Short mmCIF file of C-alpha atoms in Angstrom, two decimals:
data_model
loop_
_atom_site.label_atom_id
_atom_site.label_comp_id
_atom_site.label_asym_id
_atom_site.label_seq_id
_atom_site.Cartn_x
_atom_site.Cartn_y
_atom_site.Cartn_z
CA ASP A 1 -0.66 -33.64 6.76
CA THR A 2 -0.64 -29.83 6.75
CA ALA A 3 -4.16 -28.43 6.49
CA VAL A 4 -3.46 -25.23 4.54
CA SER A 5 -0.10 -24.87 2.84
CA GLN A 6 1.44 -22.00 0.93
CA THR A 7 4.50 -21.74 -1.27
CA PRO A 8 6.86 -20.07 -1.14
CA LYS A 9 7.27 -19.03 2.48
CA TYR A 10 9.56 -16.15 1.55
CA LEU A 11 9.68 -14.22 -1.70
CA VAL A 12 12.17 -11.45 -2.39
CA THR A 13 11.93 -9.78 -5.76
CA GLN A 14 12.51 -6.51 -7.56
CA MET A 15 10.00 -3.89 -8.56
CA GLY A 16 8.32 -4.56 -11.86
CA ASN A 17 8.60 -8.35 -11.66
CA ASP A 18 5.67 -10.78 -11.81
CA LYS A 19 5.33 -13.44 -9.13
CA SER A 20 2.88 -16.11 -7.97
CA ILE A 21 1.99 -17.58 -4.61
CA LYS A 22 0.33 -20.97 -4.39
CA CYS A 23 -2.11 -22.25 -1.79
CA GLU A 24 -3.53 -25.71 -1.21
CA GLN A 25 -5.92 -27.01 1.43
CA ASN A 26 -6.64 -30.64 2.22
CA LEU A 27 -9.59 -30.02 4.54
CA GLY A 28 -12.28 -30.49 1.91
CA HIS A 29 -13.46 -26.91 2.42
CA ASP A 30 -15.48 -25.13 -0.24
CA THR A 31 -14.30 -21.57 0.40
CA MET A 32 -10.79 -20.12 0.16
CA TYR A 33 -9.42 -16.66 0.82
CA TRP A 34 -6.42 -14.42 0.30
CA TYR A 35 -5.53 -11.89 2.98
CA LYS A 36 -2.83 -9.25 3.13
CA GLN A 37 -1.24 -8.38 6.49
CA ASP A 38 0.69 -5.14 6.57
CA SER A 39 3.54 -4.10 8.83
CA LYS A 40 1.04 -2.93 11.48
CA LYS A 41 -0.48 -6.41 11.59
CA PHE A 42 -3.73 -5.21 9.99
CA LEU A 43 -5.29 -8.19 8.19
CA LYS A 44 -7.37 -7.30 5.15
CA ILE A 45 -9.26 -9.66 2.91
CA MET A 46 -8.42 -9.46 -0.78
CA PHE A 47 -10.34 -12.26 -2.49
CA SER A 48 -12.58 -15.18 -1.71
CA TYR A 49 -13.61 -18.14 -3.83
CA ASN A 50 -16.47 -20.53 -3.17
CA ASN A 51 -16.44 -23.72 -5.19
CA LYS A 52 -14.02 -22.12 -7.67
CA GLU A 53 -16.24 -19.09 -8.11
CA LEU A 54 -15.04 -15.60 -7.14
CA ILE A 55 -17.39 -14.22 -4.47
CA ILE A 56 -15.34 -11.47 -2.88
CA ASN A 57 -13.11 -9.06 -4.74
CA GLU A 58 -12.12 -6.22 -2.45
CA THR A 59 -10.57 -2.96 -3.57
CA VAL A 60 -7.40 -4.53 -4.84
CA PRO A 61 -5.31 -3.28 -7.79
CA ASN A 62 -5.99 -5.34 -10.89
CA ARG A 63 -2.30 -6.27 -10.88
CA PHE A 64 -3.45 -8.94 -8.44
CA SER A 65 -5.23 -11.86 -10.07
CA PRO A 66 -6.43 -14.91 -8.17
CA LYS A 67 -7.02 -18.24 -9.84
CA SER A 68 -8.76 -21.29 -8.47
CA PRO A 69 -8.20 -24.36 -10.64
CA ASP A 70 -10.21 -26.50 -8.22
CA LYS A 71 -11.78 -26.30 -4.77
CA ALA A 72 -8.53 -27.26 -3.05
CA HIS A 73 -6.29 -24.67 -4.69
CA LEU A 74 -6.22 -20.89 -4.82
CA ASN A 75 -3.25 -19.15 -6.35
CA LEU A 76 -2.39 -15.46 -6.38
CA HIS A 77 -0.53 -13.89 -9.28
CA ILE A 78 0.89 -10.39 -8.95
CA ASN A 79 2.02 -8.39 -11.96
CA SER A 80 4.39 -5.42 -12.01
CA LEU A 81 5.25 -5.63 -8.32
CA GLU A 82 5.53 -2.37 -6.39
CA LEU A 83 7.25 -1.49 -3.12
CA GLY A 84 3.86 -1.17 -1.42
CA ASP A 85 3.08 -4.79 -2.18
CA SER A 86 5.59 -5.83 0.47
CA ALA A 87 3.58 -7.62 3.15
CA VAL A 88 2.69 -11.07 4.44
CA TYR A 89 0.03 -12.81 2.36
CA PHE A 90 -2.13 -15.44 4.00
CA CYS A 91 -4.30 -18.03 2.40
CA ALA A 92 -7.21 -19.41 4.41
CA SER A 93 -10.09 -21.80 3.94
CA SER A 94 -13.43 -22.52 5.56
CA GLN A 95 -16.48 -24.63 5.03
CA GLY A 96 -18.98 -21.95 4.20
CA GLY A 97 -18.55 -18.22 4.56
CA ARG A 98 -18.66 -15.76 7.39
CA ALA A 99 -20.41 -18.04 9.85
CA TYR A 100 -17.58 -20.52 10.15
CA GLU A 101 -14.06 -20.66 11.45
CA GLN A 102 -11.22 -20.17 9.04
CA TYR A 103 -8.02 -22.15 8.80
CA PHE A 104 -4.94 -20.16 7.84
CA GLY A 105 -1.80 -21.08 6.02
CA PRO A 106 1.64 -20.14 7.40
CA GLY A 107 1.91 -17.04 5.23
CA THR A 108 4.18 -15.84 2.45
CA ARG A 109 6.41 -12.91 3.29
CA LEU A 110 6.82 -10.87 0.12
CA THR A 111 9.58 -8.28 -0.01
CA VAL A 112 9.79 -6.01 -3.03
CA THR A 113 13.07 -4.14 -3.43
CA SER B 1 -12.97 2.31 9.46
CA GLN B 2 -12.59 -1.38 10.20
CA GLN B 3 -15.23 -3.40 11.96
CA GLY B 4 -13.41 -4.80 14.95
CA GLU B 5 -11.14 -2.82 17.20
CA GLU B 6 -9.21 -4.48 19.99
CA ASP B 7 -8.27 -2.88 23.25
CA PRO B 8 -5.62 -2.64 24.53
CA GLN B 9 -3.25 -2.69 21.58
CA ALA B 10 -0.57 -4.21 23.80
CA LEU B 11 -0.72 -5.99 27.15
CA SER B 12 2.14 -7.28 29.28
CA ILE B 13 1.48 -9.40 32.38
CA GLN B 14 3.23 -11.90 34.64
CA GLU B 15 2.86 -15.61 34.12
CA GLY B 16 -0.04 -16.96 36.11
CA GLU B 17 -2.08 -13.77 35.92
CA ASN B 18 -5.27 -13.43 33.91
CA ALA B 19 -5.33 -11.49 30.63
CA THR B 20 -8.38 -9.69 29.34
CA MET B 21 -8.72 -8.28 25.85
CA ASN B 22 -11.67 -6.39 24.46
CA CYS B 23 -13.14 -6.02 21.01
CA SER B 24 -15.69 -3.49 19.78
CA TYR B 25 -17.51 -3.55 16.49
CA LYS B 26 -19.96 -1.40 14.58
CA THR B 27 -22.52 -3.39 12.62
CA SER B 28 -24.88 -6.24 13.49
CA ILE B 29 -23.17 -9.58 13.43
CA ASN B 30 -23.89 -13.25 12.88
CA ASN B 31 -20.93 -14.32 15.01
CA LEU B 32 -17.68 -13.13 16.51
CA GLN B 33 -14.48 -15.13 16.48
CA TRP B 34 -11.14 -14.88 18.24
CA TYR B 35 -7.86 -15.92 16.64
CA ARG B 36 -4.29 -16.16 17.89
CA GLN B 37 -1.20 -15.40 15.85
CA ASN B 38 2.22 -16.40 17.06
CA SER B 39 5.14 -14.41 15.70
CA GLY B 40 5.83 -15.31 12.08
CA ARG B 41 2.94 -17.75 11.86
CA GLY B 42 -0.58 -17.91 10.50
CA LEU B 43 -3.70 -17.25 12.55
CA VAL B 44 -5.19 -20.03 14.60
CA HIS B 45 -8.90 -20.12 15.41
CA LEU B 46 -9.60 -20.12 19.15
CA ILE B 47 -13.32 -19.76 19.67
CA LEU B 48 -16.51 -18.70 17.92
CA ILE B 49 -19.48 -17.16 19.69
CA ARG B 50 -22.78 -16.66 17.90
CA SER B 51 -24.90 -13.56 18.21
CA ASN B 52 -27.49 -15.36 20.34
CA GLU B 53 -24.86 -16.52 22.85
CA ARG B 54 -23.56 -14.44 25.75
CA GLU B 55 -20.65 -16.50 27.04
CA LYS B 56 -18.54 -19.37 25.90
CA HIS B 57 -15.68 -21.33 27.45
CA SER B 58 -12.88 -23.38 25.97
CA GLY B 59 -10.21 -24.60 28.37
CA ARG B 60 -8.57 -21.50 29.90
CA LEU B 61 -10.43 -19.21 27.50
CA ARG B 62 -13.64 -17.40 28.30
CA VAL B 63 -15.37 -15.23 25.74
CA THR B 64 -18.30 -12.93 26.38
CA LEU B 65 -20.46 -11.14 23.87
CA ASP B 66 -22.68 -8.14 24.52
CA THR B 67 -24.58 -7.36 21.33
CA SER B 68 -26.29 -4.34 22.90
CA LYS B 69 -22.88 -2.74 23.43
CA LYS B 70 -21.40 -4.31 20.31
CA SER B 71 -18.47 -5.62 22.29
CA SER B 72 -16.74 -8.85 23.23
CA SER B 73 -14.02 -9.80 25.66
CA LEU B 74 -11.51 -12.63 25.70
CA LEU B 75 -10.23 -13.77 29.07
CA ILE B 76 -7.23 -16.06 29.33
CA THR B 77 -6.88 -17.44 32.85
CA ALA B 78 -3.66 -18.60 34.50
CA SER B 79 -1.54 -17.30 31.64
CA ARG B 80 1.54 -19.14 30.43
CA ALA B 81 4.60 -17.99 28.50
CA ALA B 82 3.27 -19.93 25.51
CA ASP B 83 0.24 -17.61 25.42
CA THR B 84 2.50 -14.81 24.20
CA ALA B 85 1.02 -13.89 20.81
CA SER B 86 -1.25 -11.42 19.04
CA TYR B 87 -4.96 -11.94 19.48
CA PHE B 88 -7.49 -10.84 16.89
CA CYS B 89 -11.24 -10.62 16.95
CA ALA B 90 -13.14 -11.09 13.71
CA THR B 91 -16.78 -10.42 13.03
CA GLY B 92 -19.12 -12.00 10.56
CA PRO B 93 -21.69 -9.38 9.56
CA ILE B 94 -25.32 -10.40 9.18
CA GLN B 95 -25.66 -8.60 5.89
CA GLY B 96 -23.30 -7.99 3.06
CA ALA B 97 -20.42 -10.00 1.74
CA GLN B 98 -19.61 -13.46 3.05
CA LYS B 99 -16.46 -12.50 4.87
CA LEU B 100 -14.90 -11.98 8.28
CA VAL B 101 -13.61 -8.56 9.21
CA PHE B 102 -10.58 -8.56 11.48
CA GLY B 103 -9.48 -6.04 14.06
CA GLN B 104 -5.88 -4.89 14.45
CA GLY B 105 -5.15 -7.21 17.31
CA THR B 106 -3.84 -7.09 20.87
CA ARG B 107 -0.20 -7.98 21.37
CA LEU B 108 -0.03 -10.07 24.57
CA THR B 109 3.29 -10.67 26.31
CA ILE B 110 3.52 -13.08 29.23
CA ASN B 111 6.59 -12.47 31.36
CA PRO B 112 8.06 -15.49 33.17
#
Protein backbone atom coordinates (compact mmCIF):
# COMPACT_ATOMS: atom_id res chain seq x y z
CA ASP A 1 0.00 0.00 0.00
CA THR A 2 2.83 2.37 -0.94
CA ALA A 3 1.58 5.94 -1.29
CA VAL A 4 3.94 7.21 -4.00
CA SER A 5 5.94 4.67 -5.95
CA GLN A 6 8.60 5.08 -8.61
CA THR A 7 10.23 2.65 -11.00
CA PRO A 8 12.98 1.90 -11.44
CA LYS A 9 14.84 2.61 -8.21
CA TYR A 10 18.21 2.56 -9.97
CA LEU A 11 18.96 3.34 -13.59
CA VAL A 12 22.43 3.09 -15.10
CA THR A 13 22.74 3.98 -18.75
CA GLN A 14 25.11 5.39 -21.32
CA MET A 15 25.23 8.87 -22.76
CA GLY A 16 22.92 9.40 -25.67
CA ASN A 17 20.34 6.83 -24.58
CA ASP A 18 16.66 7.55 -23.94
CA LYS A 19 15.08 6.42 -20.67
CA SER A 20 11.82 6.75 -18.74
CA ILE A 21 10.95 6.86 -15.08
CA LYS A 22 7.44 6.04 -13.93
CA CYS A 23 5.54 7.38 -10.94
CA GLU A 24 2.22 6.37 -9.44
CA GLN A 25 0.35 7.67 -6.41
CA ASN A 26 -2.62 6.02 -4.72
CA LEU A 27 -3.48 8.92 -2.42
CA GLY A 28 -6.14 10.43 -4.68
CA HIS A 29 -4.12 13.64 -4.97
CA ASP A 30 -4.69 16.04 -7.84
CA THR A 31 -1.16 17.44 -8.16
CA MET A 32 2.07 15.62 -8.98
CA TYR A 33 5.65 16.80 -9.27
CA TRP A 34 9.08 15.84 -10.52
CA TYR A 35 12.13 17.02 -8.60
CA LYS A 36 15.83 16.61 -9.28
CA GLN A 37 18.25 16.28 -6.34
CA ASP A 38 21.88 16.84 -7.19
CA SER A 39 24.97 15.53 -5.44
CA LYS A 40 24.87 18.46 -2.99
CA LYS A 41 21.35 17.46 -1.94
CA PHE A 42 19.82 20.55 -3.56
CA LEU A 43 16.22 19.70 -4.47
CA LYS A 44 14.86 21.55 -7.49
CA ILE A 45 11.40 21.29 -8.96
CA MET A 46 11.24 20.39 -12.63
CA PHE A 47 7.56 19.93 -13.48
CA SER A 48 4.16 19.91 -11.87
CA TYR A 49 0.84 18.62 -13.13
CA ASN A 50 -2.59 19.40 -11.72
CA ASN A 51 -5.40 17.16 -12.91
CA LYS A 52 -3.25 16.03 -15.85
CA GLU A 53 -2.52 19.61 -16.87
CA LEU A 54 1.05 20.98 -16.86
CA ILE A 55 1.19 23.93 -14.45
CA ILE A 56 4.89 24.25 -13.71
CA ASN A 57 7.65 23.85 -16.25
CA GLU A 58 10.90 25.10 -14.79
CA THR A 59 14.04 25.84 -16.77
CA VAL A 60 14.60 22.28 -17.83
CA PRO A 61 16.17 21.14 -21.13
CA ASN A 62 13.50 20.05 -23.58
CA ARG A 63 15.16 16.63 -23.59
CA PHE A 64 13.01 16.09 -20.51
CA SER A 65 9.35 15.46 -21.25
CA PRO A 66 6.77 14.67 -18.60
CA LYS A 67 3.55 12.85 -19.37
CA SER A 68 0.51 12.42 -17.18
CA PRO A 69 -1.90 9.84 -18.59
CA ASP A 70 -4.20 10.30 -15.59
CA LYS A 71 -4.26 11.98 -12.19
CA ALA A 72 -2.51 9.06 -10.51
CA HIS A 73 0.45 8.79 -12.88
CA LEU A 74 3.25 11.09 -13.92
CA ASN A 75 6.07 9.74 -16.02
CA LEU A 76 9.33 11.38 -17.01
CA HIS A 77 11.01 10.64 -20.31
CA ILE A 78 14.56 11.78 -20.94
CA ASN A 79 16.08 11.85 -24.42
CA SER A 80 19.76 11.88 -25.34
CA LEU A 81 21.00 11.47 -21.78
CA GLU A 82 24.03 13.50 -20.72
CA LEU A 83 26.51 13.06 -17.89
CA GLY A 84 24.99 16.06 -16.10
CA ASP A 85 21.65 14.31 -15.89
CA SER A 86 23.07 11.99 -13.25
CA ALA A 87 21.09 12.69 -10.08
CA VAL A 88 18.28 11.35 -7.95
CA TYR A 89 14.83 12.09 -9.35
CA PHE A 90 11.90 12.27 -6.99
CA CYS A 91 8.23 12.16 -7.75
CA ALA A 92 5.84 13.74 -5.28
CA SER A 93 2.14 14.41 -4.96
CA SER A 94 -0.14 16.70 -3.00
CA GLN A 95 -3.75 17.67 -2.80
CA GLY A 96 -3.54 21.20 -4.07
CA GLY A 97 -0.43 23.24 -4.66
CA ARG A 98 1.97 25.18 -2.51
CA ALA A 99 -0.26 25.35 0.54
CA TYR A 100 -0.23 21.64 1.24
CA GLU A 101 2.19 18.97 2.30
CA GLN A 102 3.80 16.84 -0.35
CA TYR A 103 4.31 13.10 -0.32
CA PHE A 104 7.50 11.88 -1.93
CA GLY A 105 8.39 8.68 -3.68
CA PRO A 106 11.58 6.77 -2.81
CA GLY A 107 13.55 8.29 -5.68
CA THR A 108 15.23 6.99 -8.81
CA ARG A 109 19.01 7.20 -8.86
CA LEU A 110 20.05 7.84 -12.45
CA THR A 111 23.68 7.33 -13.39
CA VAL A 112 24.80 8.27 -16.88
CA THR A 113 28.16 6.88 -17.94
CA SER B 1 19.41 32.35 -5.27
CA GLN B 2 17.09 29.82 -3.69
CA GLN B 3 14.33 30.77 -1.32
CA GLY B 4 15.13 28.79 1.80
CA GLU B 5 18.55 28.52 3.35
CA GLU B 6 19.18 26.28 6.31
CA ASP B 7 21.70 26.90 9.01
CA PRO B 8 23.85 25.13 10.02
CA GLN B 9 24.64 22.96 7.02
CA ALA B 10 25.72 20.18 9.35
CA LEU B 11 25.08 19.52 13.03
CA SER B 12 26.42 16.73 15.21
CA ILE B 13 25.15 16.22 18.77
CA GLN B 14 24.93 13.54 21.45
CA GLU B 15 21.83 11.44 21.87
CA GLY B 16 19.45 13.04 24.33
CA GLU B 17 20.48 16.59 23.50
CA ASN B 18 18.25 19.06 21.69
CA ALA B 19 18.89 19.98 18.05
CA THR B 20 17.99 23.33 16.57
CA MET B 21 18.03 24.12 12.87
CA ASN B 22 17.24 27.43 11.27
CA CYS B 23 15.79 28.45 7.93
CA SER B 24 15.76 31.87 6.31
CA TYR B 25 13.81 32.89 3.26
CA LYS B 26 13.41 35.94 1.06
CA THR B 27 9.87 36.46 -0.19
CA SER B 28 6.47 36.58 1.51
CA ILE B 29 5.07 33.16 2.14
CA ASN B 30 1.78 31.35 2.54
CA ASN B 31 3.34 28.62 4.67
CA LEU B 32 6.62 27.01 5.61
CA GLN B 33 7.16 23.29 5.85
CA TRP B 34 9.86 21.05 7.27
CA TYR B 35 10.81 17.71 5.75
CA ARG B 36 13.18 14.93 6.78
CA GLN B 37 15.23 12.81 4.41
CA ASN B 38 16.93 9.66 5.60
CA SER B 39 19.94 8.53 3.60
CA GLY B 40 18.87 7.06 0.27
CA ARG B 41 15.20 7.73 0.84
CA GLY B 42 12.54 10.20 -0.20
CA LEU B 43 11.52 13.23 1.84
CA VAL B 44 8.99 12.85 4.60
CA HIS B 45 6.76 15.73 5.65
CA LEU B 46 7.18 16.67 9.32
CA ILE B 47 5.21 19.82 9.99
CA LEU B 48 3.57 22.76 8.24
CA ILE B 49 3.24 26.20 9.78
CA ARG B 50 1.10 28.87 8.16
CA SER B 51 2.12 32.49 7.85
CA ASN B 52 -0.36 33.58 10.52
CA GLU B 53 1.02 31.08 13.05
CA ARG B 54 4.05 31.68 15.27
CA GLU B 55 4.67 28.28 16.82
CA LYS B 56 3.62 24.73 16.27
CA HIS B 57 4.33 21.45 18.05
CA SER B 58 4.25 17.85 16.93
CA GLY B 59 5.59 15.27 19.37
CA ARG B 60 9.27 16.11 19.99
CA LEU B 61 9.24 18.74 17.23
CA ARG B 62 8.73 22.43 17.78
CA VAL B 63 8.65 24.87 14.90
CA THR B 64 8.64 28.64 15.16
CA LEU B 65 8.03 31.17 12.44
CA ASP B 66 8.99 34.84 12.50
CA THR B 67 7.63 36.46 9.35
CA SER B 68 9.14 39.83 10.24
CA LYS B 69 12.60 38.27 10.14
CA LYS B 70 11.67 35.81 7.41
CA SER B 71 13.00 32.94 9.44
CA SER B 72 11.93 29.68 11.02
CA SER B 73 13.50 27.23 13.42
CA LEU B 74 13.00 23.52 13.97
CA LEU B 75 13.75 22.16 17.42
CA ILE B 76 14.02 18.44 18.03
CA THR B 77 14.03 17.67 21.74
CA ALA B 78 15.58 14.63 23.41
CA SER B 79 17.23 13.52 20.18
CA ARG B 80 17.54 9.85 19.24
CA ALA B 81 19.89 8.02 16.90
CA ALA B 82 16.92 7.52 14.56
CA ASP B 83 16.70 11.30 14.12
CA THR B 84 19.92 11.19 12.10
CA ALA B 85 18.89 12.56 8.70
CA SER B 86 18.87 15.68 6.54
CA TYR B 87 16.24 18.26 7.34
CA PHE B 88 14.86 20.63 4.73
CA CYS B 89 12.67 23.67 5.00
CA ALA B 90 10.36 24.50 2.11
CA THR B 91 8.40 27.66 1.53
CA GLY B 92 5.18 28.22 -0.33
CA PRO B 93 5.27 31.74 -1.75
CA ILE B 94 2.13 33.87 -1.63
CA GLN B 95 2.50 34.91 -5.22
CA GLY B 96 3.78 33.19 -8.27
CA ALA B 97 3.82 29.56 -9.26
CA GLN B 98 2.07 26.90 -7.21
CA LYS B 99 5.20 25.26 -5.88
CA LEU B 100 7.35 24.74 -2.82
CA VAL B 101 10.91 25.99 -2.83
CA PHE B 102 13.35 23.89 -0.84
CA GLY B 103 16.50 24.89 0.97
CA GLN B 104 19.72 22.88 0.83
CA GLY B 105 19.12 21.15 4.11
CA THR B 106 20.85 20.58 7.43
CA ARG B 107 22.61 17.28 7.89
CA LEU B 108 21.92 16.16 11.48
CA THR B 109 23.96 13.40 13.09
CA ILE B 110 22.99 12.01 16.48
CA ASN B 111 25.88 10.24 18.19
CA PRO B 112 24.99 7.41 20.58
